[in-house]
Amino acid sequence: MRNYEVMYIIRTDIEEENVQSAIEKFQNVITNGGGEITKSNVMGKRRLAYEIEKFRDGHYVLVNFQAEPAVVAELERVMKISDEVIRYLITNDVVA
Protein backbone atom coordinates (compact mmCIF):
# COMPACT_ATOMS: atom_id res chain seq x y z
CA MET A 1 0.00 0.00 0.00
CA ARG A 2 1.09 3.54 -0.72
CA ASN A 3 0.82 6.69 1.38
CA TYR A 4 -1.52 9.41 0.13
CA GLU A 5 -2.80 12.76 1.29
CA VAL A 6 -6.08 14.32 0.25
CA MET A 7 -7.22 17.85 0.98
CA TYR A 8 -10.71 18.88 0.03
CA ILE A 9 -12.96 21.88 0.55
CA ILE A 10 -16.65 21.45 1.35
CA ARG A 11 -19.22 24.15 0.57
CA THR A 12 -20.34 26.37 3.45
CA ASP A 13 -23.99 26.70 2.44
CA ILE A 14 -24.87 23.19 3.67
CA GLU A 15 -25.77 22.27 7.25
CA GLU A 16 -23.16 21.05 9.75
CA GLU A 17 -24.64 17.54 9.90
CA ASN A 18 -24.33 17.28 6.11
CA VAL A 19 -20.68 18.35 6.36
CA GLN A 20 -20.02 15.52 8.83
CA SER A 21 -21.87 13.00 6.66
CA ALA A 22 -19.81 14.07 3.62
CA ILE A 23 -16.57 13.59 5.59
CA GLU A 24 -17.74 10.14 6.72
CA LYS A 25 -18.74 9.24 3.15
CA PHE A 26 -15.24 9.98 1.84
CA GLN A 27 -13.58 8.16 4.73
CA ASN A 28 -15.81 5.13 4.08
CA VAL A 29 -14.67 5.04 0.45
CA ILE A 30 -11.09 4.67 1.73
CA THR A 31 -11.80 2.09 4.44
CA ASN A 32 -14.26 0.01 2.40
CA GLY A 33 -11.66 -0.29 -0.34
CA GLY A 34 -9.14 -1.77 2.08
CA GLY A 35 -7.31 1.45 2.88
CA GLU A 36 -6.30 2.71 6.30
CA ILE A 37 -6.71 6.30 7.52
CA THR A 38 -3.59 7.32 9.44
CA LYS A 39 -4.55 10.92 10.22
CA SER A 40 -7.64 13.03 9.74
CA ASN A 41 -7.76 16.77 10.41
CA VAL A 42 -10.96 18.80 10.01
CA MET A 43 -9.53 22.29 9.83
CA GLY A 44 -12.90 24.00 9.93
CA LYS A 45 -14.27 26.97 8.06
CA ARG A 46 -11.63 29.15 6.41
CA ARG A 47 -11.45 31.94 3.87
CA LEU A 48 -10.56 30.89 0.33
CA ALA A 49 -7.64 32.61 -1.39
CA TYR A 50 -9.94 33.39 -4.33
CA GLU A 51 -13.61 32.91 -5.12
CA ILE A 52 -14.54 29.43 -6.36
CA GLU A 53 -18.01 28.83 -7.78
CA LYS A 54 -19.25 32.01 -6.01
CA PHE A 55 -17.99 30.75 -2.62
CA ARG A 56 -15.59 32.81 -0.52
CA ASP A 57 -15.36 30.37 2.44
CA GLY A 58 -15.09 26.60 2.76
CA HIS A 59 -14.72 23.77 5.27
CA TYR A 60 -11.17 22.42 4.85
CA VAL A 61 -10.43 18.73 5.52
CA LEU A 62 -7.00 17.05 5.36
CA VAL A 63 -6.71 13.24 5.43
CA ASN A 64 -3.56 11.10 5.32
CA PHE A 65 -4.15 7.46 4.39
CA GLN A 66 -2.61 4.29 3.03
CA ALA A 67 -4.31 2.52 0.13
CA GLU A 68 -3.93 0.86 -3.22
CA PRO A 69 -4.14 3.01 -6.37
CA ALA A 70 -7.60 1.60 -7.20
CA VAL A 71 -8.97 3.07 -3.96
CA VAL A 72 -7.55 6.48 -4.89
CA ALA A 73 -9.22 6.28 -8.30
CA GLU A 74 -12.56 5.48 -6.65
CA LEU A 75 -12.15 8.33 -4.13
CA GLU A 76 -11.43 10.74 -6.97
CA ARG A 77 -14.50 9.53 -8.88
CA VAL A 78 -16.74 10.01 -5.85
CA MET A 79 -15.36 13.50 -5.15
CA LYS A 80 -15.87 14.56 -8.78
CA ILE A 81 -19.59 13.74 -8.71
CA SER A 82 -20.19 14.99 -5.17
CA ASP A 83 -22.05 18.30 -4.91
CA GLU A 84 -20.59 19.09 -1.48
CA VAL A 85 -16.98 19.38 -2.66
CA ILE A 86 -15.73 22.65 -4.17
CA ARG A 87 -12.12 21.51 -4.75
CA TYR A 88 -9.94 18.52 -3.90
CA LEU A 89 -6.34 17.44 -4.36
CA ILE A 90 -4.94 13.93 -3.88
CA THR A 91 -1.16 13.58 -3.69
CA ASN A 92 1.39 10.89 -2.95
CA ASP A 93 2.71 11.40 0.57
CA VAL A 94 6.39 10.56 0.11
CA VAL A 95 8.30 9.89 3.31
CA ALA A 96 11.95 10.90 3.00
Coordinates of N, CA, C and O in Angstrom, one line a residue:
M1 N 0.8 -1.2 0.0 CA 0.0 0.0 0.0 C 0.9 1.2 0.0 O 2.0 1.2 0.5
R2 N 0.4 2.3 -0.6 CA 1.1 3.5 -0.7 C 0.5 4.6 0.2 O -0.7 4.5 0.6
N3 N 1.3 5.6 0.6 CA 0.8 6.7 1.4 C 0.3 7.8 0.5 O 0.9 8.2 -0.5
Y4 N -0.9 8.3 0.9 CA -1.5 9.4 0.1 C -2.0 10.5 1.1 O -2.2 10.2 2.3
E5 N -2.2 11.7 0.5 CA -2.8 12.8 1.3 C -3.9 13.4 0.4 O -3.6 13.6 -0.8
V6 N -5.0 13.6 1.0 CA -6.1 14.3 0.2 C -6.5 15.5 1.1 O -6.7 15.4 2.3
M7 N -6.6 16.7 0.4 CA -7.2 17.9 1.0 C -8.4 18.2 0.1 O -8.3 18.3 -1.1
Y8 N -9.5 18.5 0.8 CA -10.7 18.9 0.0 C -11.4 20.0 0.8 O -11.3 20.1 2.0
I9 N -12.2 20.7 0.0 CA -13.0 21.9 0.6 C -14.4 21.6 0.3 O -14.9 21.4 -0.8
I10 N -15.2 21.7 1.4 CA -16.6 21.5 1.4 C -17.4 22.8 1.4 O -17.0 23.7 2.1
R11 N -18.4 22.9 0.6 CA -19.2 24.2 0.6 C -19.7 24.6 2.0 O -19.9 23.7 2.8
T12 N -19.9 25.9 2.2 CA -20.3 26.4 3.5 C -21.8 26.6 3.5 O -22.4 26.9 4.6
D13 N -22.6 26.4 2.4 CA -24.0 26.7 2.4 C -24.8 25.5 2.8 O -26.0 25.5 2.8
I14 N -24.1 24.4 3.2 CA -24.9 23.2 3.7 C -24.8 23.1 5.2 O -23.9 23.7 5.8
E15 N -25.7 22.4 5.8 CA -25.8 22.3 7.2 C -24.6 21.5 7.8 O -24.0 20.7 7.1
E16 N -24.3 21.7 9.1 CA -23.2 21.1 9.7 C -23.3 19.5 9.7 O -22.3 18.8 9.6
E17 N -24.5 19.0 9.9 CA -24.6 17.5 9.9 C -24.3 17.0 8.5 O -23.8 15.9 8.4
N18 N -24.6 17.7 7.5 CA -24.3 17.3 6.1 C -22.8 17.3 5.8 O -22.3 16.5 5.1
V19 N -22.1 18.3 6.5 CA -20.7 18.4 6.4 C -20.1 17.1 7.0 O -19.2 16.5 6.4
Q20 N -20.5 16.7 8.2 CA -20.0 15.5 8.8 C -20.3 14.3 8.0 O -19.5 13.4 7.9
S21 N -21.5 14.2 7.4 CA -21.9 13.0 6.7 C -21.0 12.9 5.4 O -20.7 11.8 4.9
A22 N -20.7 14.1 4.8 CA -19.8 14.1 3.6 C -18.4 13.6 4.0 O -17.8 12.8 3.3
I23 N -17.9 14.0 5.1 CA -16.6 13.6 5.6 C -16.6 12.1 5.8 O -15.7 11.4 5.4
E24 N -17.6 11.6 6.5 CA -17.7 10.1 6.7 C -17.9 9.4 5.4 O -17.3 8.3 5.3
K25 N -18.6 9.9 4.4 CA -18.7 9.2 3.1 C -17.4 9.0 2.5 O -17.1 8.0 2.0
F26 N -16.5 10.1 2.5 CA -15.2 10.0 1.8 C -14.3 9.1 2.6 O -13.5 8.3 2.0
Q27 N -14.4 9.1 3.9 CA -13.6 8.2 4.7 C -14.0 6.7 4.5 O -13.2 5.8 4.5
N28 N -15.3 6.5 4.3 CA -15.8 5.1 4.1 C -15.3 4.6 2.7 O -15.1 3.4 2.6
V29 N -15.2 5.5 1.8 CA -14.7 5.0 0.4 C -13.3 4.5 0.6 O -12.9 3.4 0.1
I30 N -12.5 5.1 1.5 CA -11.1 4.7 1.7 C -11.1 3.4 2.5 O -10.4 2.4 2.1
T31 N -11.8 3.3 3.6 CA -11.8 2.1 4.4 C -12.5 0.9 3.8 O -12.0 -0.2 4.0
N32 N -13.6 1.1 3.1 CA -14.3 0.0 2.4 C -13.4 -0.6 1.3 O -13.6 -1.7 0.9
G33 N -12.5 0.2 0.7 CA -11.7 -0.3 -0.3 C -10.4 -1.0 0.2 O -9.6 -1.4 -0.6
G34 N -10.3 -1.1 1.5 CA -9.1 -1.8 2.1 C -8.0 -0.8 2.5 O -7.0 -1.3 2.9
G35 N -8.3 0.5 2.5 CA -7.3 1.5 2.9 C -7.4 1.7 4.4 O -8.3 1.2 5.1
E36 N -6.4 2.4 4.9 CA -6.3 2.7 6.3 C -6.0 4.2 6.5 O -5.1 4.7 5.9
I37 N -6.9 4.9 7.2 CA -6.7 6.3 7.5 C -5.7 6.4 8.7 O -5.9 5.9 9.8
T38 N -4.6 7.1 8.4 CA -3.6 7.3 9.4 C -3.8 8.6 10.2 O -3.5 8.7 11.4
K39 N -4.3 9.6 9.5 CA -4.5 10.9 10.2 C -5.7 11.7 9.5 O -5.7 11.7 8.3
S40 N -6.6 12.2 10.3 CA -7.6 13.0 9.7 C -7.7 14.3 10.5 O -7.8 14.4 11.7
N41 N -7.8 15.5 9.8 CA -7.8 16.8 10.4 C -8.8 17.6 9.7 O -8.7 18.0 8.6
V42 N -9.9 17.9 10.5 CA -11.0 18.8 10.0 C -10.5 20.2 10.5 O -10.6 20.5 11.6
M43 N -10.1 21.0 9.5 CA -9.5 22.3 9.8 C -10.6 23.4 10.1 O -10.3 24.4 10.5
G44 N -11.8 23.1 9.7 CA -12.9 24.0 9.9 C -13.1 25.0 8.8 O -12.5 24.9 7.7
K45 N -13.9 26.0 9.1 CA -14.3 27.0 8.1 C -13.2 28.0 7.9 O -12.7 28.6 8.9
R46 N -12.7 28.2 6.7 CA -11.6 29.1 6.4 C -12.0 29.9 5.2 O -12.7 29.5 4.3
R47 N -11.3 31.1 5.0 CA -11.5 31.9 3.9 C -10.7 31.4 2.7 O -9.5 30.9 2.9
L48 N -11.3 31.3 1.5 CA -10.6 30.9 0.3 C -9.6 32.0 -0.2 O -9.9 33.2 0.0
A49 N -8.6 31.6 -0.8 CA -7.6 32.6 -1.4 C -8.3 33.4 -2.5 O -8.0 34.6 -2.7
Y50 N -9.2 32.7 -3.3 CA -9.9 33.4 -4.3 C -11.3 32.7 -4.4 O -11.5 31.6 -3.9
E51 N -12.2 33.4 -5.0 CA -13.6 32.9 -5.1 C -13.7 31.7 -6.0 O -13.1 31.7 -7.1
I52 N -14.3 30.6 -5.6 CA -14.5 29.4 -6.4 C -16.0 29.2 -6.4 O -16.7 29.0 -5.4
E53 N -16.6 29.1 -7.6 CA -18.0 28.8 -7.8 C -18.9 29.7 -6.9 O -19.8 29.3 -6.3
K54 N -18.5 31.0 -6.8 CA -19.2 32.0 -6.0 C -19.2 31.8 -4.5 O -19.9 32.3 -3.7
F55 N -18.2 31.0 -4.0 CA -18.0 30.7 -2.6 C -16.7 31.5 -2.2 O -15.7 31.4 -2.9
R56 N -16.8 32.1 -1.1 CA -15.6 32.8 -0.5 C -15.0 32.1 0.7 O -13.9 32.3 1.1
D57 N -15.8 31.2 1.3 CA -15.4 30.4 2.4 C -15.6 28.9 2.1 O -16.4 28.5 1.3
G58 N -14.9 28.0 2.9 CA -15.1 26.6 2.8 C -14.6 25.9 4.0 O -13.8 26.4 4.8
H59 N -15.2 24.7 4.2 CA -14.7 23.8 5.3 C -13.6 22.9 4.7 O -13.7 22.1 3.8
Y60 N -12.4 23.1 5.3 CA -11.2 22.4 4.9 C -11.0 21.1 5.6 O -11.2 21.1 6.8
V61 N -10.7 20.0 4.9 CA -10.4 18.7 5.5 C -9.1 18.2 4.9 O -9.0 18.2 3.7
L62 N -8.3 17.7 5.8 CA -7.0 17.0 5.4 C -7.0 15.6 5.9 O -7.1 15.4 7.1
V63 N -6.7 14.6 5.0 CA -6.7 13.2 5.4 C -5.5 12.6 4.9 O -5.2 12.7 3.7
N64 N -4.7 11.9 5.7 CA -3.6 11.1 5.3 C -4.0 9.6 5.4 O -4.6 9.3 6.4
F65 N -3.7 8.9 4.4 CA -4.1 7.5 4.4 C -3.2 6.6 3.6 O -2.4 7.1 2.8
Q66 N -3.3 5.3 3.8 CA -2.6 4.3 3.0 C -3.6 3.5 2.3 O -4.6 3.0 2.8
A67 N -3.4 3.3 1.0 CA -4.3 2.5 0.1 C -3.6 2.1 -1.2 O -2.5 2.6 -1.5
E68 N -4.3 1.3 -1.9 CA -3.9 0.9 -3.2 C -4.4 1.9 -4.2 O -5.3 2.7 -3.9
P69 N -3.8 2.0 -5.4 CA -4.1 3.0 -6.4 C -5.6 2.9 -6.8 O -6.2 3.9 -7.2
A70 N -6.2 1.7 -6.8 CA -7.6 1.6 -7.2 C -8.5 2.3 -6.2 O -9.5 2.9 -6.7
V71 N -8.2 2.4 -5.0 CA -9.0 3.1 -4.0 C -8.9 4.6 -4.2 O -9.9 5.3 -4.1
V72 N -7.7 5.1 -4.6 CA -7.6 6.5 -4.9 C -8.4 6.9 -6.1 O -9.0 7.9 -6.1
A73 N -8.4 6.0 -7.1 CA -9.2 6.3 -8.3 C -10.7 6.4 -7.9 O -11.4 7.2 -8.5
E74 N -11.2 5.5 -7.1 CA -12.6 5.5 -6.7 C -12.9 6.7 -5.8 O -13.9 7.3 -6.0
L75 N -12.0 7.1 -4.9 CA -12.1 8.3 -4.1 C -12.2 9.6 -5.0 O -13.1 10.4 -4.8
E76 N -11.4 9.6 -6.0 CA -11.4 10.7 -7.0 C -12.7 10.8 -7.7 O -13.3 11.8 -7.9
R77 N -13.2 9.6 -8.2 CA -14.5 9.5 -8.9 C -15.7 10.0 -8.0 O -16.5 10.8 -8.5
V78 N -15.7 9.6 -6.8 CA -16.7 10.0 -5.8 C -16.7 11.5 -5.6 O -17.7 12.2 -5.5
M79 N -15.5 12.1 -5.4 CA -15.4 13.5 -5.2 C -15.8 14.3 -6.4 O -16.3 15.4 -6.2
K80 N -15.5 13.8 -7.6 CA -15.9 14.6 -8.8 C -17.4 14.7 -8.9 O -17.9 15.8 -9.3
I81 N -18.1 13.7 -8.5 CA -19.6 13.7 -8.7 C -20.3 14.3 -7.5 O -21.5 14.4 -7.5
S82 N -19.6 14.5 -6.4 CA -20.2 15.0 -5.2 C -20.5 16.5 -5.2 O -19.6 17.3 -5.6
D83 N -21.7 16.9 -4.9 CA -22.1 18.3 -4.9 C -21.5 19.1 -3.8 O -21.4 20.3 -3.8
E84 N -21.1 18.4 -2.7 CA -20.6 19.1 -1.5 C -19.2 19.6 -1.7 O -18.8 20.6 -1.0
V85 N -18.4 19.0 -2.5 CA -17.0 19.4 -2.7 C -16.8 20.5 -3.7 O -17.2 20.4 -4.8
I86 N -16.1 21.6 -3.3 CA -15.7 22.6 -4.2 C -14.5 22.3 -4.9 O -14.4 22.4 -6.1
R87 N -13.4 21.9 -4.2 CA -12.1 21.5 -4.8 C -11.5 20.4 -3.9 O -11.8 20.2 -2.8
Y88 N -10.7 19.6 -4.6 CA -9.9 18.5 -3.9 C -8.6 18.3 -4.6 O -8.4 18.7 -5.7
L89 N -7.7 17.8 -3.8 CA -6.3 17.4 -4.4 C -5.8 16.2 -3.6 O -5.7 16.2 -2.4
I90 N -5.5 15.2 -4.4 CA -4.9 13.9 -3.9 C -3.5 13.8 -4.3 O -3.2 14.0 -5.5
T91 N -2.6 13.7 -3.4 CA -1.2 13.6 -3.7 C -0.5 12.4 -3.0 O -1.0 11.9 -2.0
N92 N 0.6 11.9 -3.6 CA 1.4 10.9 -2.9 C 2.1 11.5 -1.8 O 2.7 12.6 -1.9
D93 N 2.0 10.9 -0.6 CA 2.7 11.4 0.6 C 4.0 10.7 0.7 O 4.1 9.6 1.2
V94 N 5.1 11.2 0.1 CA 6.4 10.6 0.1 C 7.1 10.8 1.4 O 7.3 12.0 1.8
V95 N 7.5 9.8 2.1 CA 8.3 9.9 3.3 C 9.8 9.8 3.0 O 10.2 8.9 2.3
A96 N 10.5 10.8 3.3 CA 12.0 10.9 3.0 C 12.8 10.0 3.9 O 12.5 9.8 5.0

